[in-house]
Short mmCIF file of N, CA and C in Angstrom, two decimals:
data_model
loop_
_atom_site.label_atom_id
_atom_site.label_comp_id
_atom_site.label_asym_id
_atom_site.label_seq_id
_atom_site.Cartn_x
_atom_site.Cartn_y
_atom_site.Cartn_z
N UNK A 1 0.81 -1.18 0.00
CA UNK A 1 0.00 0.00 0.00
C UNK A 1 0.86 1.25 0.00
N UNK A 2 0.07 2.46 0.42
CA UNK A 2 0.72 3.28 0.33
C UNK A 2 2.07 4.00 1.13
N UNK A 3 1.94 3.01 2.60
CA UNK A 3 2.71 3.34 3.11
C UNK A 3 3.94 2.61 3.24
N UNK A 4 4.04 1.33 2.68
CA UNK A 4 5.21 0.95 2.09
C UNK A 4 5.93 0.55 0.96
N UNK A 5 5.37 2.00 -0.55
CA UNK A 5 5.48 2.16 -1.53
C UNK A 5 6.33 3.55 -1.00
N UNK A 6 5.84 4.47 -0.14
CA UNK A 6 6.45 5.49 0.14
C UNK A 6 7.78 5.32 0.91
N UNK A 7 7.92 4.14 1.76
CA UNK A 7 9.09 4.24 2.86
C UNK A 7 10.18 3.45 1.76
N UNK A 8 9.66 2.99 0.73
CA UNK A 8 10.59 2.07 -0.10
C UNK A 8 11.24 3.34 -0.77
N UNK A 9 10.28 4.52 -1.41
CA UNK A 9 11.35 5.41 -2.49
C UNK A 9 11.49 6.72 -1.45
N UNK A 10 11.39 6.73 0.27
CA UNK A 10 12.15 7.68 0.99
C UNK A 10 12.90 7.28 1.53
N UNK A 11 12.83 6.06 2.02
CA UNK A 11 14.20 5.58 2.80
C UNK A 11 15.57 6.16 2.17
N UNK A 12 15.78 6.30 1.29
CA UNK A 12 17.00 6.32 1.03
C UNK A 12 17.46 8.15 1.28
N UNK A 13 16.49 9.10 1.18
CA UNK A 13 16.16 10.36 1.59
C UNK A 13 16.28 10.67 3.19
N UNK A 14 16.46 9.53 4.08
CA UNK A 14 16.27 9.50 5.68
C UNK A 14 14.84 9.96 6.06
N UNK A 15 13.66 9.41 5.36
CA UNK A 15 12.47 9.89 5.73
C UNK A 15 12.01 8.49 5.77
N UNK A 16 11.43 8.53 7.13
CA UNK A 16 10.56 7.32 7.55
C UNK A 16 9.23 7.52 7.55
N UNK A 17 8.69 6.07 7.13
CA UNK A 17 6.48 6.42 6.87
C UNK A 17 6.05 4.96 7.20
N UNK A 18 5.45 5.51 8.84
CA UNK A 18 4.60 4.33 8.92
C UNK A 18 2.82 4.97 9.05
N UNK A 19 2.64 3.83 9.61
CA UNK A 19 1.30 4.41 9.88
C UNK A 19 0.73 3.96 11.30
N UNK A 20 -0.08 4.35 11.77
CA UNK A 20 -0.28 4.02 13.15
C UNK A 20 -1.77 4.12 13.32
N UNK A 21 -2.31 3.12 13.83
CA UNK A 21 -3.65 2.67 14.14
C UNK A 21 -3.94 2.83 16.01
N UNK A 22 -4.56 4.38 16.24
CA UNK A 22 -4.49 4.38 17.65
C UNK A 22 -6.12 3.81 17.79
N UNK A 23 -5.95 3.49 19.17
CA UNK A 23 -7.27 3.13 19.57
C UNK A 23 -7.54 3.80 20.95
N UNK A 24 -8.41 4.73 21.38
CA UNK A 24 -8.69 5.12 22.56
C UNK A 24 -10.50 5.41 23.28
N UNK A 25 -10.34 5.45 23.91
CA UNK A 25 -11.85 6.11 24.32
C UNK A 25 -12.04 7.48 24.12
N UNK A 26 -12.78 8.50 23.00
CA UNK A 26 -12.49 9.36 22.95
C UNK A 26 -14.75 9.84 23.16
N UNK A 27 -14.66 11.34 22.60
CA UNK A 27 -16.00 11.67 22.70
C UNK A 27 -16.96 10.86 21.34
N UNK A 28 -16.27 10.45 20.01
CA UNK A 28 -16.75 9.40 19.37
C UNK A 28 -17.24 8.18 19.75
N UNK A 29 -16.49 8.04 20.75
CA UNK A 29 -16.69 6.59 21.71
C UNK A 29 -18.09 6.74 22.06
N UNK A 30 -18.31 7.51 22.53
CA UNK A 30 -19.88 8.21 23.65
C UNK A 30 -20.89 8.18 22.34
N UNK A 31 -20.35 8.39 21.22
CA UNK A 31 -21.68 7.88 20.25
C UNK A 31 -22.49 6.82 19.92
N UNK A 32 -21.70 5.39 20.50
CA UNK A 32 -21.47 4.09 20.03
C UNK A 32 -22.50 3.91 21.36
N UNK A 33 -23.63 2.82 20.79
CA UNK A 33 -24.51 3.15 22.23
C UNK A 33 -23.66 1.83 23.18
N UNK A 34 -24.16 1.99 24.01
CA UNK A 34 -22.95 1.63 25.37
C UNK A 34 -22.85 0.04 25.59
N UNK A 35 -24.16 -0.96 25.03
CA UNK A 35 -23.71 -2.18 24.99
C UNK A 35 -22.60 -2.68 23.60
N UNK A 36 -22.98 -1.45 22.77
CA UNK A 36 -21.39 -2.18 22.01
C UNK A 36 -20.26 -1.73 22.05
N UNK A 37 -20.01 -0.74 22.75
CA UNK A 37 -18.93 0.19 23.16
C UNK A 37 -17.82 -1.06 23.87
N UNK A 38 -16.66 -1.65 22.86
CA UNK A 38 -15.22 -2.79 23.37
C UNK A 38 -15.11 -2.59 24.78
N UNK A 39 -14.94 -0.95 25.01
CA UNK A 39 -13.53 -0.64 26.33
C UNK A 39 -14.87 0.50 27.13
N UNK A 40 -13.90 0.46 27.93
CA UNK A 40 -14.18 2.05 28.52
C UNK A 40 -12.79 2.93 28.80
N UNK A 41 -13.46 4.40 29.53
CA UNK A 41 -12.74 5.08 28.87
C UNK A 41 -10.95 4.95 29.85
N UNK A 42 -11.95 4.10 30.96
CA UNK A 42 -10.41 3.79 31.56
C UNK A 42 -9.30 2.63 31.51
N UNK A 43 -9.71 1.60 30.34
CA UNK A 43 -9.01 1.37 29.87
C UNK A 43 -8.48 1.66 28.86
N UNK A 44 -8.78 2.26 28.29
CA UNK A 44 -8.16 3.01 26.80
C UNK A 44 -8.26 4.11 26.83
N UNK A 45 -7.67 5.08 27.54
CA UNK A 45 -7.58 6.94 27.70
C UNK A 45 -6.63 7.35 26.32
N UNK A 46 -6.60 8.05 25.28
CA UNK A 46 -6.24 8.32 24.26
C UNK A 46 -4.51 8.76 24.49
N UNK A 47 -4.97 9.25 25.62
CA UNK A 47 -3.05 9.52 26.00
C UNK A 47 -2.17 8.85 25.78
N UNK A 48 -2.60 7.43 26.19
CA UNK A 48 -1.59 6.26 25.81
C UNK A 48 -1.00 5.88 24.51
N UNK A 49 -1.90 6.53 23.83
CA UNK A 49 -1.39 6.49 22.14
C UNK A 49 0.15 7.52 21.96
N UNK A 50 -0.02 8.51 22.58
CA UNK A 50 1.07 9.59 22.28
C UNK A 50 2.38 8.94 22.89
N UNK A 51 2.58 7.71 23.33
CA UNK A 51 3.92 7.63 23.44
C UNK A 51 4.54 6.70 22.35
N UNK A 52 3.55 6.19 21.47
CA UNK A 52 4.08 5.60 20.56
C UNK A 52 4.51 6.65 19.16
N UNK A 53 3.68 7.92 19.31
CA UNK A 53 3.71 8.76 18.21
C UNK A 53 4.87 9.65 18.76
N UNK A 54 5.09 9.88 19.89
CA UNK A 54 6.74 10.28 19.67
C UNK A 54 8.23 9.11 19.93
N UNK A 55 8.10 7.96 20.48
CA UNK A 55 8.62 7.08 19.77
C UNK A 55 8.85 6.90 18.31
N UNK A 56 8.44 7.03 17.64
CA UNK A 56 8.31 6.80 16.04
C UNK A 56 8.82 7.98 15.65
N UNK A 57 8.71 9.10 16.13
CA UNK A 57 9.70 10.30 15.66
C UNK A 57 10.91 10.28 16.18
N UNK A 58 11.02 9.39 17.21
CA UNK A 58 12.88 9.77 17.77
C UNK A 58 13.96 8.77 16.87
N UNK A 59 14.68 8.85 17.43
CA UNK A 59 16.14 8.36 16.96
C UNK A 59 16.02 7.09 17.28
N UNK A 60 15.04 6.75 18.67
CA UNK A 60 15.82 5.11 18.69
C UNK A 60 14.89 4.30 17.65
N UNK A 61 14.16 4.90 16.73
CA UNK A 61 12.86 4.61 15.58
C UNK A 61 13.54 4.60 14.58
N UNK A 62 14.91 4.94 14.64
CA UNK A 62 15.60 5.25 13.05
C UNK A 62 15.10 4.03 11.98
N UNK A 63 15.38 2.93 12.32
CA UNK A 63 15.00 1.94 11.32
C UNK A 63 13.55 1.05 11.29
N UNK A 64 12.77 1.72 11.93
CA UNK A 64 11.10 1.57 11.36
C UNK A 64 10.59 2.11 11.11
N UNK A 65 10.32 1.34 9.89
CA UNK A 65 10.09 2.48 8.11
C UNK A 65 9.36 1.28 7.85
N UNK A 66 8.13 1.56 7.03
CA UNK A 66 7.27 1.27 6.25
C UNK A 66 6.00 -0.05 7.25
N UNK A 67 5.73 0.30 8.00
CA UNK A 67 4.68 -0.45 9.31
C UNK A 67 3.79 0.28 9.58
N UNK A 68 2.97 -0.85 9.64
CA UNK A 68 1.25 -0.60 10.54
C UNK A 68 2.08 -0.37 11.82
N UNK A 69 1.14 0.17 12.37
CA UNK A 69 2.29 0.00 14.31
C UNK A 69 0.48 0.41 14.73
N UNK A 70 0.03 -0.34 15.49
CA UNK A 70 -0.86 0.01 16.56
C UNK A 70 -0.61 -0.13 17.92
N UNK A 71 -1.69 1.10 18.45
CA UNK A 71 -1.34 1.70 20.21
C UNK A 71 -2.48 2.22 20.82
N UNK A 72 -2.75 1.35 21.65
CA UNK A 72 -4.24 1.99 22.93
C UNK A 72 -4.22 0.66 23.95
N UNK A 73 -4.35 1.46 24.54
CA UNK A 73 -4.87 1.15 26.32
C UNK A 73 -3.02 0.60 26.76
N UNK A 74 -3.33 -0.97 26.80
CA UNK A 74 -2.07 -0.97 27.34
C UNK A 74 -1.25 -1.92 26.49
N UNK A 75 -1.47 -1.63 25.27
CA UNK A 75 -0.66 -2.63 24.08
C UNK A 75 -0.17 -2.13 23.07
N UNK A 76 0.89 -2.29 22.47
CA UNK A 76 0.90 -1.36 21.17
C UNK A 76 1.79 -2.75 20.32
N UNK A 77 1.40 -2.72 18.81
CA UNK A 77 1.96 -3.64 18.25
C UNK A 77 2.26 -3.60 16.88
N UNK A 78 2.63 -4.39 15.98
CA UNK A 78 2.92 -4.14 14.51
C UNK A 78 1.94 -5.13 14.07
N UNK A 79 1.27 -4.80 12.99
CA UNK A 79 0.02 -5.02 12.46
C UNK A 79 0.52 -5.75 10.86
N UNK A 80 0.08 -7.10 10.85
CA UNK A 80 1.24 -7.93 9.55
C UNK A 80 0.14 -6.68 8.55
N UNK A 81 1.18 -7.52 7.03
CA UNK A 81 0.62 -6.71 5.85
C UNK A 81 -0.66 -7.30 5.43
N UNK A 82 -1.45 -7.03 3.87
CA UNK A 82 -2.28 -7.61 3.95
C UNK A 82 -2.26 -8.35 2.99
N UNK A 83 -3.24 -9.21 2.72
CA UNK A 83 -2.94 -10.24 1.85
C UNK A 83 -3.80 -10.81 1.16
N UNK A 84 -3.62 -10.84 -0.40
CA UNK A 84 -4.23 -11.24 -1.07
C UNK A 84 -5.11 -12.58 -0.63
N UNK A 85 -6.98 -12.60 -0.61
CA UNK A 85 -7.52 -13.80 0.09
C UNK A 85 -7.50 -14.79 -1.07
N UNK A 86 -7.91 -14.33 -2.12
CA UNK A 86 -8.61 -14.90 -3.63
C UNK A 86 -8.68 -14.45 -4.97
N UNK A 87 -8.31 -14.90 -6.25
CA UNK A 87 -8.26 -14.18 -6.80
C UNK A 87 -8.87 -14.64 -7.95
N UNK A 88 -9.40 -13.59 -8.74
CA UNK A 88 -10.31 -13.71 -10.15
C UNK A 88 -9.50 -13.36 -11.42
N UNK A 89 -9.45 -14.84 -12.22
CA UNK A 89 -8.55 -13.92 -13.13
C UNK A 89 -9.53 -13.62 -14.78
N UNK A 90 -8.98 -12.85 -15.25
CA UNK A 90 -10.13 -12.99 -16.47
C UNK A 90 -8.91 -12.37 -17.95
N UNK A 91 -8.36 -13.18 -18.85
CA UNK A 91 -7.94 -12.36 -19.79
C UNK A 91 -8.36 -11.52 -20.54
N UNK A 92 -7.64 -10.70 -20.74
CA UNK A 92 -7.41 -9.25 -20.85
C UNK A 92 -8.46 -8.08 -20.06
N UNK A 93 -8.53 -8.49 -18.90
CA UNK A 93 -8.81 -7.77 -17.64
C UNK A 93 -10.48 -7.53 -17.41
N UNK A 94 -11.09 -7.19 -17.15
CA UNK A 94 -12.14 -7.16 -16.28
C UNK A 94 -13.04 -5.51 -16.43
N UNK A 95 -14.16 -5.65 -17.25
CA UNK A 95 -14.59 -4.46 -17.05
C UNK A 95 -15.49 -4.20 -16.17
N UNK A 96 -16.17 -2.96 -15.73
CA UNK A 96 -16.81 -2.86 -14.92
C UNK A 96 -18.46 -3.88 -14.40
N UNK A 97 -19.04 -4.17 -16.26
CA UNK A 97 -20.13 -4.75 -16.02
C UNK A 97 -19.61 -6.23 -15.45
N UNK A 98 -19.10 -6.68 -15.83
CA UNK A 98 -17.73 -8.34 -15.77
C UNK A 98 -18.32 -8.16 -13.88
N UNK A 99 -17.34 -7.10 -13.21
CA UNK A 99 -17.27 -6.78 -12.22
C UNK A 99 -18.53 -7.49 -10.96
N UNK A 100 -19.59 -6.30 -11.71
CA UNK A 100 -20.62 -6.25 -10.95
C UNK A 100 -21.40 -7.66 -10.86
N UNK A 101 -21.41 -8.20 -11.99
CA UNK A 101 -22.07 -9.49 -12.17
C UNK A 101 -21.43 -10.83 -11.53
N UNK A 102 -20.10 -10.76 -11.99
CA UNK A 102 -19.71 -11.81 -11.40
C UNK A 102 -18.61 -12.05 -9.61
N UNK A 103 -18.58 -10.42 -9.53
CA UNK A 103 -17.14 -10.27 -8.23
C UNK A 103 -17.67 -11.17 -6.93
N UNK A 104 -18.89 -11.16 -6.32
CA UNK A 104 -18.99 -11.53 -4.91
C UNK A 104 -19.16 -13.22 -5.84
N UNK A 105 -19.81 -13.54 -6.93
CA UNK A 105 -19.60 -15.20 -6.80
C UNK A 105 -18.78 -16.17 -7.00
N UNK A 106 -17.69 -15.48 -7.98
CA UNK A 106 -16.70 -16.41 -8.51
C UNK A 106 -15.50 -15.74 -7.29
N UNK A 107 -15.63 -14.49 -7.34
CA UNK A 107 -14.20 -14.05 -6.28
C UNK A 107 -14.11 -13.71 -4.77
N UNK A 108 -15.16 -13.17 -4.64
CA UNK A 108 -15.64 -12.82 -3.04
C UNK A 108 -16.37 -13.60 -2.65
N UNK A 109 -17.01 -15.01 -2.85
CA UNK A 109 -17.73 -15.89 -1.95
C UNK A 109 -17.17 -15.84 -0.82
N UNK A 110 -18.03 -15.79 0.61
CA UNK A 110 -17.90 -16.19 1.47
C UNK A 110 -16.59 -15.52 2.21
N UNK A 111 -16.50 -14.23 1.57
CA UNK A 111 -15.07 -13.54 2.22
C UNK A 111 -15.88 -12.63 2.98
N UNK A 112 -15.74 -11.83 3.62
CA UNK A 112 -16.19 -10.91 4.76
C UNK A 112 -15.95 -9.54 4.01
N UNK A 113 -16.61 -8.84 3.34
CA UNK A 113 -16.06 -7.61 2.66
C UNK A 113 -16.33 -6.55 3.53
N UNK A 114 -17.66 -6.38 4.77
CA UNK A 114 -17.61 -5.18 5.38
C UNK A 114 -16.65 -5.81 6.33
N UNK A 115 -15.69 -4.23 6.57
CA UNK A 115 -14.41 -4.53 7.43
C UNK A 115 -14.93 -3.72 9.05
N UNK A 116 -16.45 -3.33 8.51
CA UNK A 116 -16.20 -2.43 9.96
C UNK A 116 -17.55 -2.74 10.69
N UNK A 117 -17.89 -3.02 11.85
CA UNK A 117 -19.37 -3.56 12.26
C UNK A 117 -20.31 -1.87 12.37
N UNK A 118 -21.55 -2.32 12.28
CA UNK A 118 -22.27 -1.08 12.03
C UNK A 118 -23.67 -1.47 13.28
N UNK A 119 -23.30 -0.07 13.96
CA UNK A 119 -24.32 -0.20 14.87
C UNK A 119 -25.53 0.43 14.97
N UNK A 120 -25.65 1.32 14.17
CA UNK A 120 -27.38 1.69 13.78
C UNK A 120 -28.04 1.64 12.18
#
C-alpha cells in the first residue's frame, strides 16, 4: 500500500512512513450506544497512544520504516501486511459490467467484505 510504496522510495532520503492505528476512548466513543462500546474510557484513555507517536519520531525509531504500528490502552503492536484472500482472473482484464455481475460469486464468496461492524 501506500505506506510501504512510500518508505521504499524515501528511505534512502532519511524519511521514515509508517502508519499508526491508535485506539482510545475518545468523545466518538460516547456515540457508540454503550452495549457495544469494546472498552471504557479507563481502559483506553487516548493519552496512551502519544507515546508511541513520539517514539516513532525519535532516533531510537531510526529503522522503522514502512509499518502498521498500533497503540491503545495498554498494548501497542505491529500489524502484519495484507494479503491477497482470492483471486479472479479474467484475460485481458475485467470491465466494470464483468465486475458487478460476477465479483462476490466467482471471487468474493464467502469472504467478509464489510471490514467495519455497524451499529445503527
Amino acid at each position: 500500500g501506500l505506506v510501504r510504496s512510500a518508505s521504499t522510495e524515501l528511505y534512502r532520503h532519511g524519511v521514515r512512513v509508517n502508519a499508526l492505528v491508535p485506539n482510545g476512548y475518545t468523545r466518538m466513543t460516547e456515540t457508540v450506544p454503550e452495549e457495544h462500546r469494546p472498552y471504557t474510557r479507563e481502559e483506553m484513555p487516548p493519552e496512551r497512544v502519544a507515546p508511541m507517536v513520539a517514539y516513532l519520531a525519535s532516533d531510537a525509531a531510526e529503522d522503522v520504516t514502512g509499518c502498521t504500528l498500533y497503540a491503545g490502552g495498554d498494548r501497542v503492536g505491529v500489524l502484519s501486511d495484507p494479503e491477497v484472500e482470492r483471486v479472479g482472473v479474467r484475460p485481458g482484464g475485467w470491465s466494470l459490467a464483468e465486475l458487478e455481475e460476477t465479483f462476490r460469486e466467482h471471487v468474493a464468496d464467502d469472504v467478509e467484505l464489510t471490514r467495519t461492524e455497524r451499529y445503527f
